[in-house]
Amino acid sequence: MIDNWHQTGVALRAPSKKAKQRAASLEQILDAAEIVFARRGHDGGTIQDVAKECDVHTSLIHYYFRNKEALFESVFRRRADVTSERRMAALEQYERTAGEHPSVEGALRAFLDADFDLYCQGGPQWMAFAAFCARLGHTPEGATLVDEQFNPVVLKLIGILKRALPDLSEQDVFWGFHFVTGALLHSLCNTGRLDHLSAGLCRSDDFEAIKARMANFMAAGFRALRSREM
Amino acid sequence: MIDNWHQTGVALRAPSKKAKQRAASLEQILDAAEIVFARRGHDGGTIQDVAKECDVHTSLIHYYFRNKEALFESVFRRRADVTSERRMAALEQYERTAGEHPSVEGALRAFLDADFDLYCQGGPQWMAFAAFCARLGHTPEGATLVDEQFNPVVLKLIGILKRALPDLSEQDVFWGFHFVTGALLHSLCNTGRLDHLSAGLCRSDDFEAIKARMANFMAAGFRALRSREM
DNA sequence: ATTATCTATAGATCTATAGATAATGC
DNA sequence: ATTATCTATAGATCTATAGATAATGC
């Protein structure tokens, strides 16, 4: 929240009580929807669930958001720009420091860590957003939304990867990225499967552990594809 | 279908017309449900969709399957044993041929290829089953079902991986497997994202291309985790 | 007589809207 | 006067069942 209204000469009105109320309600509803849709998916989560979660009446949700689709998309849009801009900035920053010879691992680290840090340190709502996006990412309908939002950043990453791996075919770069995406989305989903499987040795919500391993693991994978071609 | 009824002495009756009808209807319904749930998920797919898909009335579905849950689970159970037994057999076969020194890549190849071959060569219903399982695998509710079915095979794989990587910590083996699972499920999901991203260069339903790369890629990842520990 | 299939419908959600009421704004 | 919130309810699904009808079995 930026309160620039009392320092500009242009007499921007102070936010009225109603404006504040409105903003607060919008946020409450979006927070609740984020949690509900992250937990139960687009089809499993209902407007009634959302209403219960934030203790308002369903009609208020329709008052602020035309319909379920609009609510769903608003949940995505509220944070989508933040994440893609952060990733883009991290990639550009990495490009500058790496200069002529970027490394696969460096590029992946920039791309992935920007995200993981946000989800780890951003509190439970960002965590819910992560799961929300992950579910979105592996439905065919959701894929369109995700594509539009993240393709620019992803293509940026792929560009750097190509320069880091000049002797790798373009297909292999895409397939490698496909594996990275899968592992990332599965991690963000946080299904708890690994917890059972490892008998508690690993917790699937331990994003720090994932962050510490993933770029490293995947970078080696890309390099191995290269040797496969020869 | 095994028609052992006319060669045994124990006078097993020939399947009556009704029995055949029953079997055919069951299969039709399961096929349709497999396609519907694969496409729209557990919550998005309805019994009405299934009925329309195979051109029977919804009440017939309730006649053969008590309720939606039972139908859903039957879709899973129909093929689950086939896949896990195939994988188990492939892993045991690999263990025998590899002897004292199994390799990461060999183990992964046995584990993954058993699946991919089935999905590639088993026709469209097996393809639908793949997507069905993938969606199951990244919901928290579905995870329980998947766990019960596949944990034995997965633990078998993990056992071999541990012997192939004696100097890798147990945690790292599990995290590596976590990444493999993610990439696999994402591939089976077949969202079509890669098609757009690569402007048609790669098709996300090209399981042959994935099969050719995945074990190789992931094996290198595991080895890289090892070097991280030192 | 039994089993497979369909017709009709109850009952439970769920989304969405119209219209009433309460709170703020000018 | 405008905006925020709630009440009440319409209308569209969706699951599930009861009971009728059609086909096979003995």
mmCIF file of N, CA and C in Angstrom, chain A residues 26 51 73 76 80 107 112 119 138 179 207 213 217 224:
data_model
loop_
_atom_site.group_PDB
_atom_site.id
_atom_site.type_symbol
_atom_site.label_atom_id
_atom_site.label_comp_id
_atom_site.label_asym_id
_atom_site.label_seq_id
_atom_site.Cartn_x
_atom_site.Cartn_y
_atom_site.Cartn_z
ATOM 1 N N LEU A 26 -12.175 -7.265 -0.962
ATOM 2 C CA LEU A 26 -11.587 -7.891 -2.141
ATOM 3 C C LEU A 26 -10.440 -8.815 -1.745
ATOM 4 N N ALA A 51 -16.851 -18.555 0.272
ATOM 5 C CA ALA A 51 -17.644 -17.695 1.162
ATOM 6 C C ALA A 51 -17.483 -18.131 2.616
ATOM 7 N N GLU A 73 -9.806 -16.308 -12.237
ATOM 8 C CA GLU A 73 -8.759 -15.610 -12.975
ATOM 9 C C GLU A 73 -8.145 -14.482 -12.155
ATOM 10 N N PHE A 76 -5.423 -15.663 -9.976
ATOM 11 C CA PHE A 76 -4.184 -15.835 -10.733
ATOM 12 C C PHE A 76 -3.521 -14.488 -11.016
ATOM 13 N N ALA A 80 0.398 -12.974 -10.477
ATOM 14 C CA ALA A 80 1.149 -13.498 -11.621
ATOM 15 C C ALA A 80 2.251 -12.538 -12.061
ATOM 16 N N ALA A 107 21.763 -20.192 -14.775
ATOM 17 C CA ALA A 107 20.496 -19.740 -15.340
ATOM 18 C C ALA A 107 19.326 -20.381 -14.608
ATOM 19 N N LEU A 112 14.779 -20.480 -10.834
ATOM 20 C CA LEU A 112 14.062 -21.237 -9.808
ATOM 21 C C LEU A 112 14.070 -20.539 -8.456
ATOM 22 N N TYR A 119 8.011 -18.051 -2.359
ATOM 23 C CA TYR A 119 7.034 -18.952 -1.745
ATOM 24 C C TYR A 119 7.409 -19.297 -0.311
ATOM 25 N N HIS A 138 -1.012 -28.173 -14.764
ATOM 26 C CA HIS A 138 -1.202 -29.457 -15.438
ATOM 27 C C HIS A 138 -2.642 -29.789 -15.780
ATOM 28 N N PHE A 179 11.194 -31.280 -18.403
ATOM 29 C CA PHE A 179 11.447 -32.034 -17.173
ATOM 30 C C PHE A 179 11.540 -31.089 -15.976
ATOM 31 N N PHE A 207 10.634 -26.638 0.898
ATOM 32 C CA PHE A 207 11.090 -25.987 -0.330
ATOM 33 C C PHE A 207 12.576 -25.644 -0.275
ATOM 34 N N ARG A 213 18.689 -28.434 -4.178
ATOM 35 C CA ARG A 213 19.080 -29.543 -5.056
ATOM 36 C C ARG A 213 18.691 -29.382 -6.521
ATOM 37 N N PHE A 217 20.732 -30.591 -9.954
ATOM 38 C CA PHE A 217 20.242 -31.838 -10.545
ATOM 39 C C PHE A 217 19.906 -31.649 -12.024
ATOM 40 N N ALA A 224 23.852 -34.059 -19.775
ATOM 41 C CA ALA A 224 23.817 -35.465 -20.198
ATOM 42 C C ALA A 224 23.124 -35.617 -21.550
#
